[in-house]
PDB file of C-alpha atoms in Angstrom:
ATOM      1  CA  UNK A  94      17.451  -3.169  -9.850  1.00 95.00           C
ATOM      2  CA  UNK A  95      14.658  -0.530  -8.198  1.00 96.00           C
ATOM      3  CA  UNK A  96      15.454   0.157  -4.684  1.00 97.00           C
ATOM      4  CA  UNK A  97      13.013   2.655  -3.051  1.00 98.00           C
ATOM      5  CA  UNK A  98      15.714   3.839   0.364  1.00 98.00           C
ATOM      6  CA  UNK A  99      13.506   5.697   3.413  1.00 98.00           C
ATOM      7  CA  UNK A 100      15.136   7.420   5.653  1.00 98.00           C
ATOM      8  CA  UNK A 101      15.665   6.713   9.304  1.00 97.00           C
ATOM      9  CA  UNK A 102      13.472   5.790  12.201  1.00 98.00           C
ATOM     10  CA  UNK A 103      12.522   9.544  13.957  1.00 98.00           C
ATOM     11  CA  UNK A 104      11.583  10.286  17.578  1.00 98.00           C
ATOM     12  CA  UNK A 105       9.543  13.192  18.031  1.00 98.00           C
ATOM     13  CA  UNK A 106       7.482  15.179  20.388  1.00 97.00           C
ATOM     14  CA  UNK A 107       3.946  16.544  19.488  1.00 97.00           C
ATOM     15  CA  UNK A 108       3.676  19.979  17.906  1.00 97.00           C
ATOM     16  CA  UNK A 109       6.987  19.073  16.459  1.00 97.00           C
ATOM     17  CA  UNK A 110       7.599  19.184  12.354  1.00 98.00           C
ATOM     18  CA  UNK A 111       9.331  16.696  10.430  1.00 98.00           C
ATOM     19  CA  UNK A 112      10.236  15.411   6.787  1.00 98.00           C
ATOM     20  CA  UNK A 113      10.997  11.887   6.083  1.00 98.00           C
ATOM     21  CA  UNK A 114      12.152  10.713   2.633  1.00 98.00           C
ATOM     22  CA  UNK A 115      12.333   8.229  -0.236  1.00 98.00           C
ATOM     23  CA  UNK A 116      15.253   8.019  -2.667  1.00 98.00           C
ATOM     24  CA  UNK A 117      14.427   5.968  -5.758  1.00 97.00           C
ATOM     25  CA  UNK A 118      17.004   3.898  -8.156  1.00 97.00           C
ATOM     26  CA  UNK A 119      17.171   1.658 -10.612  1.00 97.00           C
ATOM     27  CA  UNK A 120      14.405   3.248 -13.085  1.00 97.00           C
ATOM     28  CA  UNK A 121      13.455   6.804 -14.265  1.00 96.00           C
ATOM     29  CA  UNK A 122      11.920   8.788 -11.192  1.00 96.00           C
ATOM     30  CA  UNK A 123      10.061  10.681 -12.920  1.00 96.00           C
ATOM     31  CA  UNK A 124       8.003   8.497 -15.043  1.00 95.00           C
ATOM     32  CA  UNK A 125       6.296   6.341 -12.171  1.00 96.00           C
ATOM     33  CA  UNK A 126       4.234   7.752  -9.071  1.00 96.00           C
ATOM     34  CA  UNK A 127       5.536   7.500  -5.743  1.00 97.00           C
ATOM     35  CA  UNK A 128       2.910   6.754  -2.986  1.00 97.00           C
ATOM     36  CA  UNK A 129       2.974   6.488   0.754  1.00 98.00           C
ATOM     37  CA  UNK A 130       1.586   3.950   3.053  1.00 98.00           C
ATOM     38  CA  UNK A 131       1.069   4.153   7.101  1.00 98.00           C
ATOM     39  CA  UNK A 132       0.495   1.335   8.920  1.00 98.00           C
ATOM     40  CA  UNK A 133      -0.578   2.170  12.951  1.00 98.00           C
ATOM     41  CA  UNK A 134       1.023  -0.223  15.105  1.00 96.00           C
ATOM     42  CA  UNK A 135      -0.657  -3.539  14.844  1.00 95.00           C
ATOM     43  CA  UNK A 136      -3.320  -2.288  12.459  1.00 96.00           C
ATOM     44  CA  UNK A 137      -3.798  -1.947   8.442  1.00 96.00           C
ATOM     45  CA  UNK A 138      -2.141  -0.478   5.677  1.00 97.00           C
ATOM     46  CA  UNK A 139      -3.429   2.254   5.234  1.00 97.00           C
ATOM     47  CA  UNK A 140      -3.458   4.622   1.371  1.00 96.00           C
ATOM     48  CA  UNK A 141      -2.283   8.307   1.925  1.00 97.00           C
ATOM     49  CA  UNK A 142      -1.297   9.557  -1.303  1.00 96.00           C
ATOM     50  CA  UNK A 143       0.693   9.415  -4.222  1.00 96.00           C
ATOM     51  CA  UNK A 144       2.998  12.272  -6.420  1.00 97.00           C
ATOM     52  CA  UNK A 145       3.959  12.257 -10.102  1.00 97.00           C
ATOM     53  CA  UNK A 146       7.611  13.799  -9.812  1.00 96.00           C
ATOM     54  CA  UNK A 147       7.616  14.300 -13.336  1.00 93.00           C
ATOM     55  CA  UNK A 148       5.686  17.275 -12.747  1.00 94.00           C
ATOM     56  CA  UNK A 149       4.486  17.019  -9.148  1.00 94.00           C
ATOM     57  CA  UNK A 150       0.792  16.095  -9.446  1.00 95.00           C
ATOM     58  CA  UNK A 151      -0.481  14.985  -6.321  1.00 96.00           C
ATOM     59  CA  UNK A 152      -3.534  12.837  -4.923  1.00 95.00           C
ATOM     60  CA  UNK A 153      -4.171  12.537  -1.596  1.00 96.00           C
ATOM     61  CA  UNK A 154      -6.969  10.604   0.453  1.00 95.00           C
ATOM     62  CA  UNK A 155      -9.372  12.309   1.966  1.00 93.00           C
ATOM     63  CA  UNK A 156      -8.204  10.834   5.277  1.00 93.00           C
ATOM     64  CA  UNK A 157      -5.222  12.446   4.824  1.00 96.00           C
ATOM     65  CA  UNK A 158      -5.787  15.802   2.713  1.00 96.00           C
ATOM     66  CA  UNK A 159      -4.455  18.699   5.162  1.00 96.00           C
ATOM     67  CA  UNK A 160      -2.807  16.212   7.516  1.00 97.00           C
ATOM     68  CA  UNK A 161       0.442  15.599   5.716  1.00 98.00           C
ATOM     69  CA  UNK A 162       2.027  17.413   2.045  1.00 98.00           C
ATOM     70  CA  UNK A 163       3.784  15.006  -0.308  1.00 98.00           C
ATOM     71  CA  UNK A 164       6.639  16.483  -2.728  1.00 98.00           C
ATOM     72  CA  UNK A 165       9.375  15.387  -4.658  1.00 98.00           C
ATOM     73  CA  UNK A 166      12.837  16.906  -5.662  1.00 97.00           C
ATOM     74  CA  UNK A 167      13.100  14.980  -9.340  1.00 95.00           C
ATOM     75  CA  UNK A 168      16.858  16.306  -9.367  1.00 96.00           C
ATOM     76  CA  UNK A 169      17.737  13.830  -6.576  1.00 97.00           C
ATOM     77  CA  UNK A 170      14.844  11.225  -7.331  1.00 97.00           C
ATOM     78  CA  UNK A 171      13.248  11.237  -4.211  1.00 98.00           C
ATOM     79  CA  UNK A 172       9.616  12.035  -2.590  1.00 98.00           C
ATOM     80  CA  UNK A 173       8.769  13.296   1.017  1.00 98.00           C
ATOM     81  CA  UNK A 174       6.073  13.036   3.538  1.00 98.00           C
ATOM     82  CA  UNK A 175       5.942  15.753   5.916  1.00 98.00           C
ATOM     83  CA  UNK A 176       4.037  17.159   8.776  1.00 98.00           C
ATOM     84  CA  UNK A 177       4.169  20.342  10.310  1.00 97.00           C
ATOM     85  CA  UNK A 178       2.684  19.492  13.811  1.00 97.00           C
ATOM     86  CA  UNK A 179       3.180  16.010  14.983  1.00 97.00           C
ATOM     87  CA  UNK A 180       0.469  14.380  16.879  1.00 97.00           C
ATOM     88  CA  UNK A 181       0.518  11.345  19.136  1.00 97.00           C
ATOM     89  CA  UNK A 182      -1.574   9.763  16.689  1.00 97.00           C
ATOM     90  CA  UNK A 183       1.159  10.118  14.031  1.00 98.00           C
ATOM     91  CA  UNK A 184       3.133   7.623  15.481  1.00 98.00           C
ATOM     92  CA  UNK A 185       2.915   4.537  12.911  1.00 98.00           C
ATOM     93  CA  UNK A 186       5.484   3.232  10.137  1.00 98.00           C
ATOM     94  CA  UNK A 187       4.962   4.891   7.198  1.00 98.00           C
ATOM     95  CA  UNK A 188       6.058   2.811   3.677  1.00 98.00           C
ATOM     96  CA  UNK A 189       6.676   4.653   0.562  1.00 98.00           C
ATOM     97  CA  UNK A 190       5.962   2.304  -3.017  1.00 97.00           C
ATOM     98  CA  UNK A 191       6.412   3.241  -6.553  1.00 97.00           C
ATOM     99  CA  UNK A 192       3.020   3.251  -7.807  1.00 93.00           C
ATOM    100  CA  UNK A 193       1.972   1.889 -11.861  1.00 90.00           C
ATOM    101  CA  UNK A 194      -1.049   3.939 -12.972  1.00 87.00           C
ATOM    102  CA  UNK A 195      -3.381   1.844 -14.768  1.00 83.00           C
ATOM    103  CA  UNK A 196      -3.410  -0.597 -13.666  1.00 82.00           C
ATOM    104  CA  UNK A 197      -3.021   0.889 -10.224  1.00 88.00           C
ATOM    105  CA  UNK A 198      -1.202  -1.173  -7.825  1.00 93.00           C
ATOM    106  CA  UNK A 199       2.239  -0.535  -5.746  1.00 94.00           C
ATOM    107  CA  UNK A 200       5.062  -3.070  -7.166  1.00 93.00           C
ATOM    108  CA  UNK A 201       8.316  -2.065  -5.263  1.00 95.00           C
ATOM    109  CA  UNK A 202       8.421  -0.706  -1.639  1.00 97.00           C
ATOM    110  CA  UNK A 203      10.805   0.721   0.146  1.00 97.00           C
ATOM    111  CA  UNK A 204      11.847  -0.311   3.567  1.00 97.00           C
ATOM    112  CA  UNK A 205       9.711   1.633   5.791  1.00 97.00           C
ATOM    113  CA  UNK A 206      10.521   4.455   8.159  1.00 98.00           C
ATOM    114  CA  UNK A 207       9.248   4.082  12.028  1.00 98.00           C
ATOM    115  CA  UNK A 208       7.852   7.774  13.359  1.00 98.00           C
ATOM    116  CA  UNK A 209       7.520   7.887  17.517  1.00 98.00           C
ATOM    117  CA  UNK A 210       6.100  11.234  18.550  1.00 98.00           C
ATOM    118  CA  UNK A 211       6.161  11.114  21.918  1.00 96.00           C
ATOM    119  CA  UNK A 212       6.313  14.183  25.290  1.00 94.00           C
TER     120      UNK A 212
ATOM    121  CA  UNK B 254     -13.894   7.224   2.314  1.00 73.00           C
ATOM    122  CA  UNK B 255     -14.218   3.881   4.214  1.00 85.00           C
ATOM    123  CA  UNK B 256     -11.792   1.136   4.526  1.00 90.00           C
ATOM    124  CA  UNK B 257     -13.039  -2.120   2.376  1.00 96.00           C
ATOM    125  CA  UNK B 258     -14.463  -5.003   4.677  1.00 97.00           C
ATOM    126  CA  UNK B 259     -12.258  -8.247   5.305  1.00 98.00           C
ATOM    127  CA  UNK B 260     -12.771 -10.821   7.497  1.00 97.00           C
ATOM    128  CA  UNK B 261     -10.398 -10.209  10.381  1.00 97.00           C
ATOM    129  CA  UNK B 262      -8.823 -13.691  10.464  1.00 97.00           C
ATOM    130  CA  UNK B 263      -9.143 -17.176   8.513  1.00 98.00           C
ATOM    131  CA  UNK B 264      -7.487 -20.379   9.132  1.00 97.00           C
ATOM    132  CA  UNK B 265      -6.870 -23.334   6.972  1.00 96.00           C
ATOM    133  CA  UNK B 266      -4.711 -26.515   7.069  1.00 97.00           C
ATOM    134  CA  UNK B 267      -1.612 -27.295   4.691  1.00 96.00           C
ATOM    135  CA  UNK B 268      -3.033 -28.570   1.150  1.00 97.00           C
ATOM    136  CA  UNK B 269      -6.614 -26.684   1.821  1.00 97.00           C
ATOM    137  CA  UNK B 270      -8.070 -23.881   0.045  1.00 97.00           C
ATOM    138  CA  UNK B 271      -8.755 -20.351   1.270  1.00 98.00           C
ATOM    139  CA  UNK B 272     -11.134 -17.509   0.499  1.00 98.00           C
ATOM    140  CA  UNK B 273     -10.867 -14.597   1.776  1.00 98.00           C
ATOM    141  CA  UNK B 274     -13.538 -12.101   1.027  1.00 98.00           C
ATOM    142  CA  UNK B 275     -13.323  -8.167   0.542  1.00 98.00           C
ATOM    143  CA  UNK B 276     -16.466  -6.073   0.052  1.00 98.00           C
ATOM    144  CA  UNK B 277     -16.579  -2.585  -0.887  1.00 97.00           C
ATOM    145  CA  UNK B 278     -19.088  -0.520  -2.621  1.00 96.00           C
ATOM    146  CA  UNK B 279     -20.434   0.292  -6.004  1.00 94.00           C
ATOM    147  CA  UNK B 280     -17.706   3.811  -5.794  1.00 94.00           C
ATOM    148  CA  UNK B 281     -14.847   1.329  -5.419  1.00 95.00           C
ATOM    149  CA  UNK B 282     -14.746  -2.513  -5.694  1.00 96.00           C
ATOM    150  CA  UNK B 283     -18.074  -3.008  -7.733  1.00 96.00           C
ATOM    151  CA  UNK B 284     -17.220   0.210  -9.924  1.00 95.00           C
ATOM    152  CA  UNK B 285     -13.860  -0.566 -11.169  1.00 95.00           C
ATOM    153  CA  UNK B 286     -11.637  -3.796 -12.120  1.00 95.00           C
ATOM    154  CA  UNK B 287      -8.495  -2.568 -10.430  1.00 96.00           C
ATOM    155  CA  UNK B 288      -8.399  -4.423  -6.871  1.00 97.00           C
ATOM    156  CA  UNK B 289      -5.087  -5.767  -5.973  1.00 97.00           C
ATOM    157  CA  UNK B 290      -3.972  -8.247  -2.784  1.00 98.00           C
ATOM    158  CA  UNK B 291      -0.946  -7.665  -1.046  1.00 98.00           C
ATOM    159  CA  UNK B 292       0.623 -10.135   1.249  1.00 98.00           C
ATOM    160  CA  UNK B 293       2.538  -8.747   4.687  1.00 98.00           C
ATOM    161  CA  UNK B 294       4.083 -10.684   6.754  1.00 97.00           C
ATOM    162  CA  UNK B 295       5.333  -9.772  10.191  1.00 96.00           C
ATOM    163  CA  UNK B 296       7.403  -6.582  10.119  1.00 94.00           C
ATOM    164  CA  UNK B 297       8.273  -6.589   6.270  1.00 96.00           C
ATOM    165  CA  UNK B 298       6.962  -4.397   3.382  1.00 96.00           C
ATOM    166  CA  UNK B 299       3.386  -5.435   1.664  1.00 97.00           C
ATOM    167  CA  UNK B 300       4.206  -7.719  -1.463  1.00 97.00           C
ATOM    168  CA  UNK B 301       2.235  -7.436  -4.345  1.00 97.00           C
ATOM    169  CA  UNK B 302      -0.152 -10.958  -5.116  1.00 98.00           C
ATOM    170  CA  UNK B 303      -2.987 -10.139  -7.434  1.00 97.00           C
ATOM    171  CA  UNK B 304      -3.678  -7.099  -9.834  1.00 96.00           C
ATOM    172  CA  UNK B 305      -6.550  -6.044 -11.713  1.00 96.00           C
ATOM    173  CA  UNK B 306      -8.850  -8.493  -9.854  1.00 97.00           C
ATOM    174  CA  UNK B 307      -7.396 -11.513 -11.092  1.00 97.00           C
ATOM    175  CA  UNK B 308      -3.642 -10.882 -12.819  1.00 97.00           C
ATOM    176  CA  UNK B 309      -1.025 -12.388 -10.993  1.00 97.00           C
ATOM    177  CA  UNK B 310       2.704 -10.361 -11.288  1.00 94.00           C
ATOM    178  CA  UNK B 311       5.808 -12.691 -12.638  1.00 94.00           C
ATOM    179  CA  UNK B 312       7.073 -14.660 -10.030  1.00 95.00           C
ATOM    180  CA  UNK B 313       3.989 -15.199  -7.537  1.00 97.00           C
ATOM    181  CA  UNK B 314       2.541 -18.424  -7.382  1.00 96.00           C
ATOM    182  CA  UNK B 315      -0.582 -19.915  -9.601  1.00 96.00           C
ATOM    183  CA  UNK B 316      -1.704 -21.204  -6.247  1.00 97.00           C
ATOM    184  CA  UNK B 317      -3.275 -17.563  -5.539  1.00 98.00           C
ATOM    185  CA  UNK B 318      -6.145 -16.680  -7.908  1.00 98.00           C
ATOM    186  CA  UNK B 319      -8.572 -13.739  -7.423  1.00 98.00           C
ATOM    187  CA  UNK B 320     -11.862 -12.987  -8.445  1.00 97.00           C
ATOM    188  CA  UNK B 321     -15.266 -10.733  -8.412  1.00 98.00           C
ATOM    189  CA  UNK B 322     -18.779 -10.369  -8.183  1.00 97.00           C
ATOM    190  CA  UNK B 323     -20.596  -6.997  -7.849  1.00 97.00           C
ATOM    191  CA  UNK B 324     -19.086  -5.118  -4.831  1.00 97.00           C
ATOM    192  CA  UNK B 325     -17.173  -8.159  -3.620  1.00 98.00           C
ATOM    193  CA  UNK B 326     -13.653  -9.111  -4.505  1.00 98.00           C
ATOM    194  CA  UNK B 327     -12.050 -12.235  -3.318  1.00 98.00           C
ATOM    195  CA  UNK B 328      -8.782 -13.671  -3.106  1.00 98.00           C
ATOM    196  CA  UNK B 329      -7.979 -17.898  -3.174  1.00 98.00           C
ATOM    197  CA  UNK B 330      -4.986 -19.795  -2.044  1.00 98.00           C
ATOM    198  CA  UNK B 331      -5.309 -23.309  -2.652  1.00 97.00           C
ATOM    199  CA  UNK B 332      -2.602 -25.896  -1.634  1.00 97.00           C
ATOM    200  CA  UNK B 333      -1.928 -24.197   1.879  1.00 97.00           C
ATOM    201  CA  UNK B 334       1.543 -23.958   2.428  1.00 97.00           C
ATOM    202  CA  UNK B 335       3.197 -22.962   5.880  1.00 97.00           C
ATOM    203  CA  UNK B 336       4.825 -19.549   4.128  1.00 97.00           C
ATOM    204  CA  UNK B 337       1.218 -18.700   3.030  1.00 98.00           C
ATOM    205  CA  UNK B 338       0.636 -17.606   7.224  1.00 98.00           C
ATOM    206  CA  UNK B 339       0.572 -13.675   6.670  1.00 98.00           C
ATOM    207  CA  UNK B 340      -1.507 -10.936   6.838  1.00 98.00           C
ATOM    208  CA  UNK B 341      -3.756  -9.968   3.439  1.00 98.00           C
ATOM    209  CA  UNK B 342      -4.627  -7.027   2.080  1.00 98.00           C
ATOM    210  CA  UNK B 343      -7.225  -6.185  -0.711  1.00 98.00           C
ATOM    211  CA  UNK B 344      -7.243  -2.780  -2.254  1.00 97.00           C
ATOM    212  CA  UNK B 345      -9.698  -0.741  -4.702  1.00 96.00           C
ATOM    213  CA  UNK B 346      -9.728   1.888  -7.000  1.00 95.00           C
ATOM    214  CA  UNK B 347     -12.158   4.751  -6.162  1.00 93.00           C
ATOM    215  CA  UNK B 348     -14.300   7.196  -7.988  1.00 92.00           C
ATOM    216  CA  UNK B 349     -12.311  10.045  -6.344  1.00 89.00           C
ATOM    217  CA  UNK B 350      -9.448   8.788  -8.361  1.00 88.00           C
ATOM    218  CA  UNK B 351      -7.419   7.442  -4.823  1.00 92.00           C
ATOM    219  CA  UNK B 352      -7.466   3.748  -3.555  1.00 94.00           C
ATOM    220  CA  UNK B 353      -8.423   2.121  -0.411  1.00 96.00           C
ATOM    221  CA  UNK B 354      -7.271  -0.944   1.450  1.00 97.00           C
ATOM    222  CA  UNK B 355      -9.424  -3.114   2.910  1.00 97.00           C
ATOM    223  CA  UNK B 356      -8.722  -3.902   6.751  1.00 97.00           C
ATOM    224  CA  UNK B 357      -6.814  -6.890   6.350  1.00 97.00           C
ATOM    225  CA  UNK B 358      -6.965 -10.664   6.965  1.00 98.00           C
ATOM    226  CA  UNK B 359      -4.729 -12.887   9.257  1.00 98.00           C
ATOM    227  CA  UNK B 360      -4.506 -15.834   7.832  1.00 98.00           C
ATOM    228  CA  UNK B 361      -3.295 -19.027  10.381  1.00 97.00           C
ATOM    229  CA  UNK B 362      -1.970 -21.899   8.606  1.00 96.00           C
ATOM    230  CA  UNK B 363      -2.829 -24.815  11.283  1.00 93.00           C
TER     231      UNK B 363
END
């Protein structure tokens, strides 16, 4: 069975860093993308970018190029998002989904992870 | 690049049809066949509906059906069921090789 497993919701203050994860099972990690999703509170989903942690390509929106990196550690199947300066405006749930490529479309998703940043 | 344009809500009553529309441009939607629809309701994960404009994965209903014109996708639900009351989602393919969702749809079954 695929299970995509976030990590936990985080509380944070601005200027803050932080990594959250993704821990993929049930199928070979490193032949599908992994992508991440934010969705504001009570807005849209919202495409960030996606990694290939068979040999780390990465794609990132322009909405979100220089915001946020996206990496993978293919030893221990799983993909990060991470910030190095929290903003107010961070504070959303972010979704990571493995990703088919062509066609392109997210099939299984994991749970979610809830960021607050917070003073 | 811009979000796709939904309609922000739609309503229909059990055993109606829906359409709900998704319009992008000629660098997305109109350029490519790869939109999908994704189905959310309240604080779950997206669930995948349509693919490739109009393919539907194993296990979701015949009762959703999408299609396109030109920059336009659009996604169908006929035989309104209660469970159908969710938020929708369309999403393209773009020429800078990322995708885009559309802003979403709140469909009300009455």
């Amino acid at each position: 069975e695929v299970q995509l497993v976030q990590s936990g919701a985080e509380v944070k203050k601005p200027g803050e860093s932080l990594k959250i994860s993704c821990k993929g099972s049930g199928y070979s990690f490193t032949s599908y993308w992994i992508g991440w999703v934010r969705q504001m509170p009570g807005k849209g989903l919202e495409w960030m970018g996606i990694i290939y942690p068979g040999d780390s390509d990465t794609r990132y929106s322009p909405s979100f190029q220089g915001q946020v990196t996206i990496s993978a550690d293919k030893s221990i199947s799983t993909a990060y998002l991470q910030w190095s300066s929290l903003k107010a405006s961070d504070t959303a749930m972010y979704y990571c989904a493995r990703y088919n490529w062509r066609p392109y479309y997210f099939d299984y998703w994991g749970q979610g992870t809830l960021v607050t940043v917070s003073s | 690049q811009s979000a796709l344009t939904q309609p922000a809500s739609v309503s229909g009553s059990p055993g109606q049809s829906i359409t709900i529309s998704c319009t992008g441009t000629s660098s997305d939607v109109g350029g490519y066949n790869y939109v999908s629809w994704y189905q959310q309701h309240p604080g779950k994960a997206p669930k995948l509906m349509i693919y490739d404009v109009s393919n539907r994965p194993s296990g979701v209903s015949n009762r959703f059906s999408g299609s396109k014109s030109g920059n336009t996708a659009s996604l169908t639900i006929s035989g309104l069921q209660a469970e159908d009351e969710a938020d929708y989602y369309c999403i393209s393919y773009t020429s800078s090789s990322t995708q885009v969702f559309g802003g979403g749809t709140k469909l009300t079954v009455l």
